[in-house]
Coordinates of C-alpha atoms and ligand atoms in Angstrom, one line a residue:
M1 CA -21.1 -48.8 -5.9
Q2 CA -19.4 -48.3 -9.3
G3 CA -20.2 -51.9 -10.2
D4 CA -23.9 -51.5 -9.0
V5 CA -24.3 -48.3 -11.2
G6 CA -22.9 -50.2 -14.2
A7 CA -25.4 -53.2 -13.6
R8 CA -28.4 -50.9 -13.5
G9 CA -27.6 -49.1 -16.6
R10 CA -25.8 -45.8 -16.8
F11 CA -28.9 -43.6 -16.5
G12 CA -30.8 -45.4 -13.8
P13 CA -32.4 -43.4 -10.9
R14 CA -29.4 -44.7 -8.8
A15 CA -26.8 -43.5 -11.3
L16 CA -28.4 -40.2 -11.6
L17 CA -28.3 -39.7 -7.7
V18 CA -24.7 -40.8 -7.9
L19 CA -24.1 -38.1 -10.7
F20 CA -25.9 -35.3 -8.7
A21 CA -23.9 -36.2 -5.8
A22 CA -20.7 -35.9 -7.8
V23 CA -21.8 -32.5 -9.1
A24 CA -22.9 -31.2 -5.7
T25 CA -19.5 -32.2 -4.4
S26 CA -17.7 -30.3 -7.1
L27 CA -19.9 -27.4 -6.4
V28 CA -19.2 -27.6 -2.8
A29 CA -15.4 -27.9 -3.6
R30 CA -15.0 -24.9 -5.4
P31 CA -15.7 -22.3 -2.7
T32 CA -13.4 -24.2 -0.5
A33 CA -10.9 -24.0 -3.2
A34 CA -11.4 -20.3 -3.4
Q35 CA -11.2 -19.8 0.4
T36 CA -7.8 -21.3 0.4
L37 CA -6.6 -18.9 -2.5
R38 CA -3.7 -17.1 -0.9
L39 CA -2.6 -13.5 -1.9
D40 CA 0.8 -12.2 -0.4
A41 CA 1.4 -8.4 -0.6
T42 CA 4.7 -6.9 0.5
T43 CA 3.0 -4.1 2.4
S44 CA 0.2 -3.7 4.6
D45 CA -1.5 -1.1 2.0
L46 CA -1.4 -3.6 -0.9
A47 CA -2.7 -6.1 1.5
S48 CA -5.6 -3.8 2.4
L49 CA -6.4 -3.1 -1.3
A50 CA -6.1 -7.0 -2.0
R51 CA -8.7 -7.7 0.8
A52 CA -11.0 -5.0 -0.7
V53 CA -11.1 -6.9 -4.1
T54 CA -11.0 -10.3 -2.6
G55 CA -13.4 -10.0 0.2
D56 CA -13.9 -13.4 1.7
L57 CA -12.8 -15.3 -1.4
A58 CA -9.2 -15.2 -0.4
Q59 CA -6.6 -15.2 2.3
V60 CA -4.3 -12.2 2.2
E61 CA -1.0 -11.6 4.0
P62 CA 1.2 -8.8 4.0
I63 CA 5.0 -9.7 4.3
V64 CA 6.2 -6.7 6.0
P65 CA 4.7 -6.3 9.6
P66 CA 2.4 -3.4 9.7
A67 CA 4.4 -1.3 12.2
A68 CA 7.7 -1.9 10.3
D69 CA 9.4 0.5 7.9
P70 CA 9.2 -1.4 4.6
E71 CA 12.1 0.5 3.2
A72 CA 14.3 -0.8 6.1
F73 CA 12.9 -4.4 5.8
E74 CA 15.2 -7.3 5.7
P75 CA 13.3 -10.6 5.0
R76 CA 13.8 -13.6 7.3
P77 CA 13.6 -17.3 6.3
S78 CA 10.2 -17.4 8.0
D79 CA 9.1 -14.8 5.2
L80 CA 10.0 -17.4 2.5
A81 CA 7.6 -19.8 4.0
K82 CA 4.8 -17.1 3.8
L83 CA 5.3 -17.0 -0.2
K84 CA 4.7 -20.8 -0.1
G85 CA 1.3 -21.4 -1.6
A86 CA 0.6 -18.1 -2.6
A87 CA -1.2 -17.9 -6.0
V88 CA -0.7 -14.1 -6.4
V89 CA 2.0 -11.7 -5.0
V90 CA 1.6 -8.1 -5.1
R91 CA 4.5 -5.6 -4.6
V92 CA 5.0 -2.0 -4.7
G93 CA 7.9 -2.2 -7.3
L94 CA 10.1 0.9 -8.0
G95 CA 13.0 -0.6 -5.7
Y96 CA 10.7 0.1 -2.7
D97 CA 10.5 -3.8 -1.8
H98 CA 13.7 -4.7 -3.7
W99 CA 14.1 -7.6 -1.0
L100 CA 11.4 -9.4 -2.6
E101 CA 13.5 -10.5 -5.5
K102 CA 15.6 -12.4 -3.0
L103 CA 12.7 -14.2 -1.8
L104 CA 11.3 -14.9 -5.2
Q105 CA 14.6 -16.5 -6.5
K106 CA 14.5 -18.9 -3.5
H107 CA 10.7 -19.6 -4.3
G108 CA 10.0 -22.3 -6.9
D109 CA 6.6 -21.2 -8.2
A110 CA 7.2 -19.4 -11.6
A111 CA 3.5 -18.2 -11.6
V112 CA 4.4 -15.5 -8.8
H113 CA 7.6 -14.6 -10.4
R114 CA 8.0 -11.5 -12.6
G115 CA 6.0 -11.9 -15.9
G116 CA 4.0 -14.9 -14.1
V117 CA 0.1 -14.8 -14.0
G118 CA 0.1 -14.4 -10.2
Y119 CA 2.7 -11.6 -10.2
V120 CA 1.5 -8.0 -9.7
D121 CA 3.7 -4.8 -9.9
A122 CA 1.2 -2.4 -8.4
S123 CA 3.0 0.7 -9.9
A124 CA 2.1 -0.5 -13.4
G125 CA 0.1 2.3 -15.1
I126 CA 0.6 4.7 -12.2
P127 CA 1.6 8.4 -13.3
L128 CA 4.7 8.4 -11.4
L129 CA 6.6 11.6 -9.4
E130 CA 10.2 12.4 -9.4
L131 CA 11.2 10.3 -12.3
K132 CA 14.8 9.7 -12.4
G133 CA 15.4 8.6 -16.0
R134 CA 17.8 6.0 -15.0
S135 CA 17.3 2.2 -14.6
L136 CA 17.0 0.9 -11.1
D137 CA 19.8 -1.3 -9.8
A138 CA 17.6 -4.2 -8.5
T139 CA 20.8 -5.5 -6.7
G140 CA 21.2 -2.2 -4.8
R141 CA 20.9 -2.6 -1.0
D142 CA 19.7 1.0 -0.7
G143 CA 15.9 0.5 -0.3
H144 CA 15.7 4.2 0.3
A145 CA 17.1 5.2 -2.9
H146 CA 13.9 5.9 -4.3
G147 CA 15.2 4.2 -7.5
L148 CA 13.2 4.8 -10.7
A149 CA 10.8 7.3 -9.2
N150 CA 9.2 8.1 -5.6
P151 CA 7.6 4.9 -4.8
H152 CA 5.1 6.1 -2.2
Y153 CA 2.3 6.4 -4.9
W154 CA -0.4 4.6 -2.7
L155 CA -0.6 7.8 -0.7
D156 CA -2.6 9.2 -3.5
P157 CA -6.1 7.6 -2.9
A158 CA -7.0 8.1 -6.7
N159 CA -4.1 5.7 -7.4
A160 CA -6.0 2.9 -5.8
E161 CA -8.3 2.6 -9.0
V162 CA -5.2 1.5 -11.0
M163 CA -3.8 -0.7 -8.2
T164 CA -6.9 -2.7 -7.4
G165 CA -7.3 -3.0 -11.0
G166 CA -4.0 -5.0 -11.3
I167 CA -4.7 -7.1 -8.4
A168 CA -8.4 -7.9 -9.8
E169 CA -6.9 -8.9 -13.1
A170 CA -4.2 -11.4 -11.5
V171 CA -7.0 -12.7 -9.3
I172 CA -9.1 -13.4 -12.2
R173 CA -6.2 -15.1 -14.0
V174 CA -5.5 -17.4 -11.2
A175 CA -9.2 -18.1 -10.4
P176 CA -11.4 -17.4 -13.3
E177 CA -14.4 -18.8 -11.6
L178 CA -14.4 -15.6 -9.3
T179 CA -14.5 -13.1 -12.0
E180 CA -17.9 -11.7 -11.4
K181 CA -17.5 -11.5 -7.5
I182 CA -13.9 -9.9 -8.0
I183 CA -15.4 -7.4 -10.3
A184 CA -18.4 -6.5 -7.8
N185 CA -16.1 -6.4 -5.0
R186 CA -13.7 -3.9 -6.7
D187 CA -16.7 -1.6 -8.0
E188 CA -18.2 -1.6 -4.5
F189 CA -14.6 -0.5 -2.9
L190 CA -14.2 2.1 -5.8
T191 CA -17.8 3.4 -5.1
R192 CA -16.8 3.8 -1.4
L193 CA -13.5 5.3 -2.2
K194 CA -14.9 8.0 -4.5
A195 CA -17.2 9.1 -1.8
R196 CA -14.6 9.3 0.7
L197 CA -12.2 11.1 -1.4
A198 CA -14.6 13.8 -2.3
E199 CA -15.0 14.2 1.5
W200 CA -11.2 14.3 2.0
E201 CA -10.9 17.0 -0.7
R202 CA -13.5 19.0 0.8
L203 CA -11.8 18.9 4.3
L204 CA -8.4 20.0 2.9
A205 CA -9.9 22.6 0.4
P206 CA -9.5 25.6 2.9
H207 CA -5.8 24.6 3.3
R208 CA -4.9 24.6 -0.6
A209 CA -1.1 25.4 -1.1
A210 CA -0.4 25.1 2.6
R211 CA 3.4 24.7 3.0
L212 CA 4.6 21.8 4.9
V213 CA 7.9 20.3 5.7
A214 CA 8.3 16.4 5.7
Y215 CA 10.7 14.2 7.7
H216 CA 11.1 11.7 4.8
N217 CA 10.1 12.2 1.3
T218 CA 6.8 10.2 1.7
W219 CA 4.2 12.6 0.8
P220 CA 4.5 14.0 -2.9
Y221 CA 1.6 11.9 -4.1
F222 CA -0.7 12.9 -1.1
A223 CA 0.4 16.5 -1.6
R224 CA -0.3 16.7 -5.2
R225 CA -3.9 15.2 -4.8
F226 CA -4.6 17.6 -2.1
R227 CA -2.8 20.5 -3.3
L228 CA -0.4 21.0 -0.8
D229 CA 3.1 22.3 -1.0
I230 CA 5.9 20.3 0.6
V231 CA 8.8 22.9 0.6
D232 CA 11.6 20.7 1.9
V233 CA 12.4 17.2 3.4
I234 CA 14.5 17.2 6.8
E235 CA 16.1 13.6 6.0
V236 CA 18.3 14.2 2.8
K237 CA 19.8 10.4 3.2
E238 CA 18.4 7.6 5.1
G239 CA 19.7 7.0 8.5
V240 CA 21.8 10.1 8.4
S241 CA 20.9 12.9 11.0
P242 CA 20.6 16.5 9.7
S243 CA 23.8 18.5 10.2
P244 CA 23.3 21.6 12.6
A245 CA 24.0 23.7 9.4
R246 CA 21.1 21.8 7.6
L247 CA 18.9 22.2 10.7
A248 CA 19.7 26.1 10.8
K249 CA 18.6 26.3 7.0
L250 CA 15.5 24.4 7.6
A251 CA 14.7 26.5 10.6
A252 CA 15.1 29.7 8.6
L253 CA 13.0 28.2 5.6
I254 CA 10.0 27.2 8.2
R255 CA 9.8 30.9 9.5
E256 CA 10.3 32.4 6.1
Q257 CA 7.8 30.1 4.3
K258 CA 5.5 30.4 7.4
V259 CA 5.3 26.5 7.7
R260 CA 3.0 25.4 10.4
V261 CA 3.2 21.6 10.2
I262 CA 6.1 19.1 10.2
L263 CA 4.9 15.7 9.0
H264 CA 6.5 12.9 10.7
E265 CA 6.3 9.1 10.5
P266 CA 5.8 6.8 13.5
F267 CA 9.3 4.8 12.8
E268 CA 11.5 7.6 12.0
P269 CA 13.7 9.2 14.6
E270 CA 12.1 12.4 16.2
D271 CA 15.0 14.4 17.1
A272 CA 15.4 16.6 14.2
S273 CA 11.8 17.3 13.9
Q274 CA 11.2 18.1 17.7
L275 CA 14.2 20.1 17.4
L276 CA 12.8 22.2 14.5
A277 CA 9.5 22.6 16.1
R278 CA 11.0 24.3 19.3
R279 CA 13.0 26.4 17.2
T280 CA 10.1 27.7 14.9
G281 CA 6.9 27.2 16.8
A282 CA 5.8 24.7 13.9
V283 CA 4.1 21.5 15.1
V284 CA 5.1 17.8 14.6
L285 CA 2.2 15.9 13.2
K286 CA 2.5 12.1 13.2
L287 CA 0.7 10.6 10.0
A288 CA 0.3 7.2 9.0
P289 CA 2.3 6.3 6.0
S290 CA 1.0 2.8 5.8
V291 CA -2.0 0.9 7.1
G292 CA -1.2 -0.3 10.5
S293 CA 1.6 2.4 11.3
L294 CA -1.0 4.0 13.7
P295 CA -3.7 2.4 15.3
E296 CA -6.3 4.5 13.6
A297 CA -5.0 3.5 10.1
T298 CA -7.0 0.1 10.3
D299 CA -7.3 -0.2 6.5
Y300 CA -6.6 1.7 3.3
L301 CA -9.6 4.1 3.7
A302 CA -9.1 4.6 7.4
L303 CA -5.5 5.7 6.7
F304 CA -6.8 8.7 4.7
D305 CA -9.8 9.4 7.1
Y306 CA -7.0 9.8 9.9
N307 CA -4.5 11.6 8.0
V308 CA -6.7 13.9 6.5
A309 CA -8.7 14.7 9.6
V310 CA -5.5 15.4 11.8
L311 CA -3.7 17.3 9.1
A312 CA -6.9 19.7 8.5
R313 CA -7.3 20.2 12.2
A314 CA -3.4 21.1 12.6
L315 CA -3.7 23.5 9.7
S316 CA -7.0 25.0 11.1
A317 CA -5.4 25.6 14.4
P318 CA -4.6 29.2 15.0
S319 CA -0.9 30.1 14.5
N320 CA 1.4 30.6 17.1
Ligands
ZN1 ZN1 10.5 6.3 0.9

């Protein structure tokens, strides 16, 4: 074929056809390359936001299984395999997914290491709560230390604007040909988010300053956004059950402050919350701290649809 084209001259009809075929092939090849663009996110929440940004242009995988507690997660060798071929890695940061360091050390591709074009610490640019003012011990094994600041910032839906911005920038860095589509996807997501946020705020507006107790210190960003008041947290230290003295103190606080709802998470032990509920008449309400942690939380927006609806309902119920 090559010789044939040469013999007929560079711009003969046959050569043009070959040239056209080559261009067509490259045009076809591009979307194929884009489809195999792989994003790994440490959590299901970041994976959901990454899907909103990339749509069908990339394959997105969470590293922590949706129903597991990311703060108690221990990566296995099979998780290393997940990182292979990922062009972008998105993490929560702030020590929440400290185990990613170990995986990245074993992973050769510098592009997804800290500072690489495909590395996204989604906490960058987020106004953080509970800042500790000390540097994070990245080698620390205690994933629940809430090192630099409280890491549960994805539970303020307004933070998704910054988070999706960081993800979009990284995807554009590794696949600049997708720029327009990525920007359009993110804009479309932010439009939907804005409309839903207005609705969530409307549903929780009658419960402004409602006092709540939470099992784990998961909800400060959620509470600030929706003007709720978390007066105390049952779990003082991860994995340590509250002492009888602490439970008695919490029960007194719940009565005094007229707390009617105890926020609980699907993977936390329930004994202490249920005991306090029995003692005080407050109800234990299971919320989804992450996408996939409850069946209703199918994606990032559905998580808030569910949490806001059940919380508004519980706070509207006549007190007993
Ligand atoms: Zn936590």
